Coordinates of N, CA, C and O in Angstrom, one line a residue:
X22 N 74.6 94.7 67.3 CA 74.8 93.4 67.7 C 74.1 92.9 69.0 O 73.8 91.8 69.3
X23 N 73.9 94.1 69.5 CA 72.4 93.4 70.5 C 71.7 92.8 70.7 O 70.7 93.0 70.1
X24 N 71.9 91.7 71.8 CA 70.6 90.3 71.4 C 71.1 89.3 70.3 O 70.5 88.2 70.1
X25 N 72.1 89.5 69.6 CA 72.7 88.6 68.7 C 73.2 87.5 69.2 O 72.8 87.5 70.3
X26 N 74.1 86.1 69.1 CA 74.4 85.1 69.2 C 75.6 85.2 68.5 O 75.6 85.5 67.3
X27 N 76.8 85.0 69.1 CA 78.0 84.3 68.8 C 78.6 83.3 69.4 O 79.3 83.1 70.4
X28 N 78.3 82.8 68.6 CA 79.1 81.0 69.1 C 77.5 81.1 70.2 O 76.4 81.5 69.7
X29 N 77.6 80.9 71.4 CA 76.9 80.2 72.4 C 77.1 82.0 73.5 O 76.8 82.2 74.7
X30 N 77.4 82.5 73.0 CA 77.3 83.8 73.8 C 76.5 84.5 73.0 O 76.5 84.6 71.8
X31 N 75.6 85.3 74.5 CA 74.4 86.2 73.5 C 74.6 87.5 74.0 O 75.0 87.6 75.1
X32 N 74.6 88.6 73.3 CA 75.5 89.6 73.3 C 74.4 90.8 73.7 O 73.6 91.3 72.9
X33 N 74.4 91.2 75.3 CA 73.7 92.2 76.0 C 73.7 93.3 76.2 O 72.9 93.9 77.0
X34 N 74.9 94.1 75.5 CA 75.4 95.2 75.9 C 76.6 95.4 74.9 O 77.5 94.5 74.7
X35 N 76.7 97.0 74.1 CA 77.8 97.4 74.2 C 78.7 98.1 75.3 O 78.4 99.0 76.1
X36 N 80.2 97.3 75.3 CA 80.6 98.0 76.3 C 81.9 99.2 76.2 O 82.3 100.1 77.1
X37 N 82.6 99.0 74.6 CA 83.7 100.2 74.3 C 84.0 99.8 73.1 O 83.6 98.8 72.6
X38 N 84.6 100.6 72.6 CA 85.4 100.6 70.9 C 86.4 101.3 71.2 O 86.6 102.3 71.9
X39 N 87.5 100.5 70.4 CA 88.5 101.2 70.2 C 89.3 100.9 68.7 O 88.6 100.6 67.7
X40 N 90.6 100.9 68.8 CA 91.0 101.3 67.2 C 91.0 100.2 66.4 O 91.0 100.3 65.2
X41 N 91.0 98.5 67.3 CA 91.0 97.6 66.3 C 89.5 97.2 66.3 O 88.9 96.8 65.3
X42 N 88.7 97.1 67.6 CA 87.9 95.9 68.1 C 86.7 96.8 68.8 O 86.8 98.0 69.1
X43 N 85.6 96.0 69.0 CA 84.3 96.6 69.9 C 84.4 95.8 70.8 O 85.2 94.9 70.6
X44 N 84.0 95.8 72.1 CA 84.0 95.3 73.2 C 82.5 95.1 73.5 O 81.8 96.1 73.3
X45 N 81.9 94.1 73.8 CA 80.4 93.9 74.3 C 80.0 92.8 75.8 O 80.5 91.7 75.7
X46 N 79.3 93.1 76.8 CA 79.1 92.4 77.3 C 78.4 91.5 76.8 O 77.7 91.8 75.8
X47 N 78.3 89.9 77.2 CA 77.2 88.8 76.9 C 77.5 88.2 77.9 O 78.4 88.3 78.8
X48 N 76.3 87.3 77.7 CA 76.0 85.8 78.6 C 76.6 84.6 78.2 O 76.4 84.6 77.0
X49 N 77.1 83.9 78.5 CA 77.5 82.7 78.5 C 76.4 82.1 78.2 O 75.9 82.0 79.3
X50 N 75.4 81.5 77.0 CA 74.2 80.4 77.2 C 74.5 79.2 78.1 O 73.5 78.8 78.8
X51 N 75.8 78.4 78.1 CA 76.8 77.3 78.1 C 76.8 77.3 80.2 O 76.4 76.4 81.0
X52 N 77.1 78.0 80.4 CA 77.8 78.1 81.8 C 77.1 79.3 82.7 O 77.3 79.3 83.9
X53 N 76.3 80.2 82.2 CA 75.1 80.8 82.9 C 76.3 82.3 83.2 O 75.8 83.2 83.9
X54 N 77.5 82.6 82.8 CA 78.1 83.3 83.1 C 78.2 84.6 82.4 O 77.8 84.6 81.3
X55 N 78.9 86.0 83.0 CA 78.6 87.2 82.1 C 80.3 87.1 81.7 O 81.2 86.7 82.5
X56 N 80.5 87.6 80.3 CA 81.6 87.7 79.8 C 81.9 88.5 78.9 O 80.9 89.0 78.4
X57 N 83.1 88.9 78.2 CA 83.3 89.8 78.0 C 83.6 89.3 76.1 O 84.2 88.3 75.9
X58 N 83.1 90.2 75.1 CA 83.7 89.7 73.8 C 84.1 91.0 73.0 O 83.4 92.0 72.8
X59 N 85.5 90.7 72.6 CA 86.0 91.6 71.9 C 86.3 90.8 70.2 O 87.0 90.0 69.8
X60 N 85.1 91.8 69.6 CA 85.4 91.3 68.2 C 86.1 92.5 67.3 O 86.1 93.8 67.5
X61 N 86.7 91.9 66.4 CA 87.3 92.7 65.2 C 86.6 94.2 64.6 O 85.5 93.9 64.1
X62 N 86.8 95.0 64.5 CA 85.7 96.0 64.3 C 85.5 95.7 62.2 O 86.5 95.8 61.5
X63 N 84.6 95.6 61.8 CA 84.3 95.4 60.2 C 85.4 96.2 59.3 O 86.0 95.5 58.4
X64 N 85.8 97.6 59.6 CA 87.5 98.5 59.1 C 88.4 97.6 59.2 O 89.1 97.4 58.2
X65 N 88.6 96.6 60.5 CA 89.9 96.4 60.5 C 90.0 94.5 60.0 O 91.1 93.9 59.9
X66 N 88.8 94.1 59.7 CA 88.5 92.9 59.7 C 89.2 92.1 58.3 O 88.5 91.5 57.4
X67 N 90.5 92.2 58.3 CA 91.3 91.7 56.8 C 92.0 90.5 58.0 O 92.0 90.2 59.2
X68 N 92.6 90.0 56.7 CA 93.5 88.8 57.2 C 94.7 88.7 57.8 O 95.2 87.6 58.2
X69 N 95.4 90.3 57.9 CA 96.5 90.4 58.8 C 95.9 90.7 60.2 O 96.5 90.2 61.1
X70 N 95.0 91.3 60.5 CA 94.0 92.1 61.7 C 93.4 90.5 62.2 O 93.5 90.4 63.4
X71 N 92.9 89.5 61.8 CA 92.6 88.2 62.0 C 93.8 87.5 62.8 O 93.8 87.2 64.0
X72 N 94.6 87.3 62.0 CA 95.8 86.7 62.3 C 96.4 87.5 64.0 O 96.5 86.9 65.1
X73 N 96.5 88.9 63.7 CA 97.2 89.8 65.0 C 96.3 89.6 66.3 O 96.7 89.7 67.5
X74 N 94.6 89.3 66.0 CA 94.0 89.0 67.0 C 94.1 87.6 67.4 O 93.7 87.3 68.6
X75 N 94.4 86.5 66.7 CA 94.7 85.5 67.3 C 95.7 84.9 68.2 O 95.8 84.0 69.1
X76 N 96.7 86.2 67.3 CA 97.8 86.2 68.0 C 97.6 86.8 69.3 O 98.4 86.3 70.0
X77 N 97.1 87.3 69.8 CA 96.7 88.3 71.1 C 96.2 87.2 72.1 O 96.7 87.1 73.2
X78 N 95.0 86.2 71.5 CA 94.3 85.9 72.4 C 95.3 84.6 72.9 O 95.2 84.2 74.1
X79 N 96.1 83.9 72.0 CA 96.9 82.7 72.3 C 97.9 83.4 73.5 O 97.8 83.1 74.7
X80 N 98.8 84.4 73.1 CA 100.0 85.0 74.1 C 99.0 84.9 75.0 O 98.8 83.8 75.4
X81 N 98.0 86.0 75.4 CA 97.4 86.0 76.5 C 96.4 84.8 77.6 O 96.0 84.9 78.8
X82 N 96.2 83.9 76.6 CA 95.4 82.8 77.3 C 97.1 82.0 77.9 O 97.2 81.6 79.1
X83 N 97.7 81.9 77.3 CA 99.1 81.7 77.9 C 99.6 82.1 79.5 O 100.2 81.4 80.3
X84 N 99.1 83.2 79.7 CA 99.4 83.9 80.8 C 98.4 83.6 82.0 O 97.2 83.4 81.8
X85 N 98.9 83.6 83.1 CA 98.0 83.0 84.3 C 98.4 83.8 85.2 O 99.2 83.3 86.0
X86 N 97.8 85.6 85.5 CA 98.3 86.2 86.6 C 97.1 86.8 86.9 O 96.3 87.1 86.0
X87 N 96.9 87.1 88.4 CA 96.1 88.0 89.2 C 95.7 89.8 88.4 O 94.7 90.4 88.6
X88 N 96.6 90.2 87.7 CA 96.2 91.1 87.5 C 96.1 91.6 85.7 O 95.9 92.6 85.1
X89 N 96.3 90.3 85.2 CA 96.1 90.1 83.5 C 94.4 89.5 83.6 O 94.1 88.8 84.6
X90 N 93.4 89.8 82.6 CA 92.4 89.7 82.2 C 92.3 88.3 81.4 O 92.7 88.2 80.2
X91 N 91.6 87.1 82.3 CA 91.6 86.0 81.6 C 90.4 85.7 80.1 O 89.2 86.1 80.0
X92 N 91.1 85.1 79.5 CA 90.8 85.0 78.0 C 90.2 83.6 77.8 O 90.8 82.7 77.3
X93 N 88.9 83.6 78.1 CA 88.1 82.3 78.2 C 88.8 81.3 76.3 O 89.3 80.2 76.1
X94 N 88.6 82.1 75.8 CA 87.3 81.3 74.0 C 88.5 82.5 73.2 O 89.1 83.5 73.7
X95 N 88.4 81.9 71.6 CA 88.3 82.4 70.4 C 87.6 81.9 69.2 O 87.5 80.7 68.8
X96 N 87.3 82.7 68.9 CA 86.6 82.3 67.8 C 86.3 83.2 66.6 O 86.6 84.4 66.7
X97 N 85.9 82.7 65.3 CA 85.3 83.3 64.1 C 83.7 82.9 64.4 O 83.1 82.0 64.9
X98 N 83.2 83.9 63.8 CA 81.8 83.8 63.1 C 81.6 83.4 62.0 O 82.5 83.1 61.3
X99 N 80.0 83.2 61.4 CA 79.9 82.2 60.5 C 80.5 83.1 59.2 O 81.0 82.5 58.2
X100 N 80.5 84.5 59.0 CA 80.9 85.4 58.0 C 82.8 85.4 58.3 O 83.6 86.0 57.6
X101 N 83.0 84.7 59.2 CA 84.6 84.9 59.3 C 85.0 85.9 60.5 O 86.2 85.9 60.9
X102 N 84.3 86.7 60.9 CA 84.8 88.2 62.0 C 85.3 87.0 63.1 O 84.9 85.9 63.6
X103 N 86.4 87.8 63.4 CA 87.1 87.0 65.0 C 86.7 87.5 66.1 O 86.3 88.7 66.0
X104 N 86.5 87.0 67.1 CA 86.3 87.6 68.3 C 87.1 86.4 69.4 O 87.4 85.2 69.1
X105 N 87.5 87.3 70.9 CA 88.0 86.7 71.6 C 87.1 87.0 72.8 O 86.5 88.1 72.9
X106 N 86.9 85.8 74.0 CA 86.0 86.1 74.7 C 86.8 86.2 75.7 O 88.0 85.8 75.6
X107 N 86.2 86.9 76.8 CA 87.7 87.0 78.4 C 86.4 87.4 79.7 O 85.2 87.5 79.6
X108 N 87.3 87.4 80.9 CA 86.5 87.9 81.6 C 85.9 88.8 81.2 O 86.0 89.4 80.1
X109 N 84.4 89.1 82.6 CA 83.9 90.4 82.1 C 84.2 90.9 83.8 O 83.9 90.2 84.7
X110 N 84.7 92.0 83.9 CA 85.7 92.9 84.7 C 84.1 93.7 85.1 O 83.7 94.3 84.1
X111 N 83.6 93.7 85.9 CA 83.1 94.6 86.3 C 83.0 95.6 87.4 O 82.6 95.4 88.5
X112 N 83.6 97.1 86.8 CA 84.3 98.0 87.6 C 84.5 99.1 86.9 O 83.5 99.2 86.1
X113 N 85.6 100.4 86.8 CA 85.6 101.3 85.6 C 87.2 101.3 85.5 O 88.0 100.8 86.3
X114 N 87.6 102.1 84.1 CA 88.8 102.0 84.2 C 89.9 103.0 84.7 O 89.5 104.1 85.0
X115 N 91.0 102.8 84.8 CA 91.9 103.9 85.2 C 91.4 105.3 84.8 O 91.1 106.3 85.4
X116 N 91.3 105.0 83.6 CA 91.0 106.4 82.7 C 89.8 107.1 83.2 O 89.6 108.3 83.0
X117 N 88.9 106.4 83.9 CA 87.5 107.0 84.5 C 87.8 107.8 85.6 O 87.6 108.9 86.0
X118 N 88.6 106.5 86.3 CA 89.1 106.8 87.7 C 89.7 108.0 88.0 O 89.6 108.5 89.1
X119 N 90.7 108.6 86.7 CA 91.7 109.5 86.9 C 90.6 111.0 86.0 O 90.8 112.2 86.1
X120 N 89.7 110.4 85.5 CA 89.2 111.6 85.2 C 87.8 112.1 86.0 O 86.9 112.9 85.6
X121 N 87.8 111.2 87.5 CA 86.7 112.1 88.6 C 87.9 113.0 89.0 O 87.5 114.1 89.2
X122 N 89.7 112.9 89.2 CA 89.9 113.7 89.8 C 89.9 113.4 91.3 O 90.1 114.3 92.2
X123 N 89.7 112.1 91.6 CA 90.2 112.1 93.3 C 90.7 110.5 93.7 O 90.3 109.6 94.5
X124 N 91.6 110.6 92.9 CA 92.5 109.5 93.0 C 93.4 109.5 93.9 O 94.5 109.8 93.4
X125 N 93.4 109.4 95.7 CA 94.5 109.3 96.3 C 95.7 108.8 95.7 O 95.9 108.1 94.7
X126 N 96.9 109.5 96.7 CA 98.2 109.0 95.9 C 98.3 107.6 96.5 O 98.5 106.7 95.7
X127 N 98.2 107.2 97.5 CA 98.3 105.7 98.1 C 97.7 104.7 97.0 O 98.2 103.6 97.0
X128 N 96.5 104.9 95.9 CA 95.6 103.8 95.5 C 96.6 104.4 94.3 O 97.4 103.6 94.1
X129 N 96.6 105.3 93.8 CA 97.4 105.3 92.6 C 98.8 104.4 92.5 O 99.0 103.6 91.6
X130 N 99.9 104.5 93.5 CA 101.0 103.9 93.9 C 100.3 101.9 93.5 O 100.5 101.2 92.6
X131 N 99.5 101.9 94.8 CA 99.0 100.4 94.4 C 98.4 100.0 93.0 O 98.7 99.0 92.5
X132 N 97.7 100.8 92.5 CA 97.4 100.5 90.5 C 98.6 100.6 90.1 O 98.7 99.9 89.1
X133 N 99.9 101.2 90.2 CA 101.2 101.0 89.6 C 101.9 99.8 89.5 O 102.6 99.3 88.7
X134 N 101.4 99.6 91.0 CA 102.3 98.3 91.0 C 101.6 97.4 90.9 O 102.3 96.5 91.2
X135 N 100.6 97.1 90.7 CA 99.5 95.9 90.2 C 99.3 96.2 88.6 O 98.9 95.3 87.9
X136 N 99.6 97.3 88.1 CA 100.2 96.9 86.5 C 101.8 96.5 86.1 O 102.1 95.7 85.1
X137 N 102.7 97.0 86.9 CA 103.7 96.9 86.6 C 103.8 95.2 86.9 O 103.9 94.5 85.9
X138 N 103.7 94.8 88.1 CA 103.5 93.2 88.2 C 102.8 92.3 87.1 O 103.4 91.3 86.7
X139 N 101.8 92.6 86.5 CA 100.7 92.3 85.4 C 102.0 92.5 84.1 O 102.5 91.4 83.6
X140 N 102.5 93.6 83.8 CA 103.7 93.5 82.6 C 104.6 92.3 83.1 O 104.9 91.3 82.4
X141 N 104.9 92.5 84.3 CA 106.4 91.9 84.3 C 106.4 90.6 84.4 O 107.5 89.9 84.6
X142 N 105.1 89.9 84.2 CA 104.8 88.4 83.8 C 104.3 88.4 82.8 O 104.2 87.3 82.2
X143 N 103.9 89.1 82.4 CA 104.0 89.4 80.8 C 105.3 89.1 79.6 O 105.4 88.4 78.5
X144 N 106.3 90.0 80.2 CA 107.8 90.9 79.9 C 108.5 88.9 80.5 O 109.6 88.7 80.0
X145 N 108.1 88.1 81.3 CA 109.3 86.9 81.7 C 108.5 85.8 80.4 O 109.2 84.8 80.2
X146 N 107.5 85.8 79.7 CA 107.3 85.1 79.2 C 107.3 85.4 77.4 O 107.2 84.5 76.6
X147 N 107.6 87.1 77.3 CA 108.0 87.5 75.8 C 107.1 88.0 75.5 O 107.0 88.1 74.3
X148 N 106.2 88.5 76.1 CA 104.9 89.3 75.4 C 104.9 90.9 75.9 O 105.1 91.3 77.0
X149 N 104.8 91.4 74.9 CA 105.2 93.0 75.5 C 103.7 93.7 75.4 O 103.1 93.3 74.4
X150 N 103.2 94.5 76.0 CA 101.9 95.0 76.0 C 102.3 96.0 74.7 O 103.5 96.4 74.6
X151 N 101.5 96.4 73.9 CA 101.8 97.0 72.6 C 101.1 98.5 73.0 O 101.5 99.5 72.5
X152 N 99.6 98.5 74.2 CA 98.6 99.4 74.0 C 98.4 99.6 75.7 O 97.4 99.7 76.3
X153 N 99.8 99.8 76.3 CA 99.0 100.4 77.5 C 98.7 101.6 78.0 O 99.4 102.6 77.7
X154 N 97.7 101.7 78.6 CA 96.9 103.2 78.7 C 96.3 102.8 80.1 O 96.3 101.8 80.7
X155 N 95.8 103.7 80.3 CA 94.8 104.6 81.3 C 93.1 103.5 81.3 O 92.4 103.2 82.2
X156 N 92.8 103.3 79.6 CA 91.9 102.9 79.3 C 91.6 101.6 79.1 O 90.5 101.1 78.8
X157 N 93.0 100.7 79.2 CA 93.3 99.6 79.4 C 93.2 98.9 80.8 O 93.1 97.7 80.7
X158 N 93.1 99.3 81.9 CA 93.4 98.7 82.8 C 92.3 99.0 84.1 O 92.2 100.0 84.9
X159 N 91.5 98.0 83.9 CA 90.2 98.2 85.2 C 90.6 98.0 86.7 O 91.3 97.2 87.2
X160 N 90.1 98.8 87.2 CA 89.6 98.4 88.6 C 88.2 97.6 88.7 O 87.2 98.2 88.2
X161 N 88.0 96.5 89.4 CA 87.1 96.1 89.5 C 86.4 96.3 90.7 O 87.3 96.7 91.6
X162 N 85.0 96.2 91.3 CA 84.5 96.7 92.4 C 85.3 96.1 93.6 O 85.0 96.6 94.7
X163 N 85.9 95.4 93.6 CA 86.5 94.8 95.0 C 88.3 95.6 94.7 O 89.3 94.9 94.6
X164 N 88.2 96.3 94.6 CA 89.9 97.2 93.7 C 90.8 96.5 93.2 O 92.0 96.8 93.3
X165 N 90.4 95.4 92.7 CA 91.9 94.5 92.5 C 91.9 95.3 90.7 O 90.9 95.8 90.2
X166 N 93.0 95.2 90.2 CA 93.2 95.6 88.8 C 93.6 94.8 87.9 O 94.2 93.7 88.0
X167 N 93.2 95.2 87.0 CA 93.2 94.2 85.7 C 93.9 94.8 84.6 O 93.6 95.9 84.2
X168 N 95.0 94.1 84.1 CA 95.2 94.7 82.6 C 94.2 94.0 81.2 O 93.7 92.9 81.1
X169 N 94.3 95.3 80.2 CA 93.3 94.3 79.1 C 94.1 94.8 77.9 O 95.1 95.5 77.9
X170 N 93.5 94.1 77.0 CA 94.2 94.7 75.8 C 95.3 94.8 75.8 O 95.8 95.8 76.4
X171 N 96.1 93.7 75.2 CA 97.3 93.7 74.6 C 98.3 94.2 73.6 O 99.5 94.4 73.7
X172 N 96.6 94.3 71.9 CA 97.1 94.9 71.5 C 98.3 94.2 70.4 O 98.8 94.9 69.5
X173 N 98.5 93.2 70.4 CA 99.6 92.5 69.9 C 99.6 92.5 68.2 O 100.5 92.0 67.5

């Protein structure tokens, strides 16, 4: 999908796969900005997997916190595949972080509680994270943290 066009985002980079969705950097054509697009992976691309990602992107565009990953856009393509556009987080994630192996305990304590904060405005509005992990949750270069993937 490199160099492709969806909607008005042009797609520059793969950036992960996981069990429903691919993740790719693009550009914003629209607003000159880098963003993040998670489309449906082609396996999982039926009409209940449609539906569960819409559902994801509405709960989550809902939410308005410091350490939840904002959810620009949704959309289909012209063949029907869904995708949801969101920040693009640029940083690595827990999971990288914890596998150099030199994660002070002080920065780990603060990633706890800048996820647990991120659930618990999650958890007052009825959205329960379905998929949290290690590989969910970025540090971005300035260390503030991000949850992603919901998962719903």
């Amino acid at each position: 999908m490199i160099g492709q066009t969806i909607s008005h985002y042009r797609i520059t980079e793969k950036l992960g796969e996981g069990g429903m969705g691919v993740v790719y950097a693009a550009e914003d054509t629209y607003l000159g900005r880098l963003v993040a697009i998670k489309t449906i992976s082609p396996d999982s691309d039926s009409k209940h997997f449609r539906s569960r990602f819409l559902r994801e992107a509405r709960a989550i565009s809902a939410l308005s916190h410091p350490n939840i990953a904002t959810i620009y856009d949704y959309g289909e393509t012209e063949n029907g595949r869904a995708f949801i556009v969101m920040e693009f987080i640029k940083g690595e994630t827990l999971g990288d972080i914890l596998a150099r192996g030199d994660l002070e305990i002080s920065e780990g304590l603060r990633i706890i509680e800048s996820v647990a904060e991120a659930l618990s405005a999650a958890h007052e509005r009825g959205i329960v994270h379905r998929d949290i992990k290690p590989s969910n949750v970025m540090v971005n270069d300035k260390g503030q943290v991000k949850v992603l993937d919901f998962g719903l």
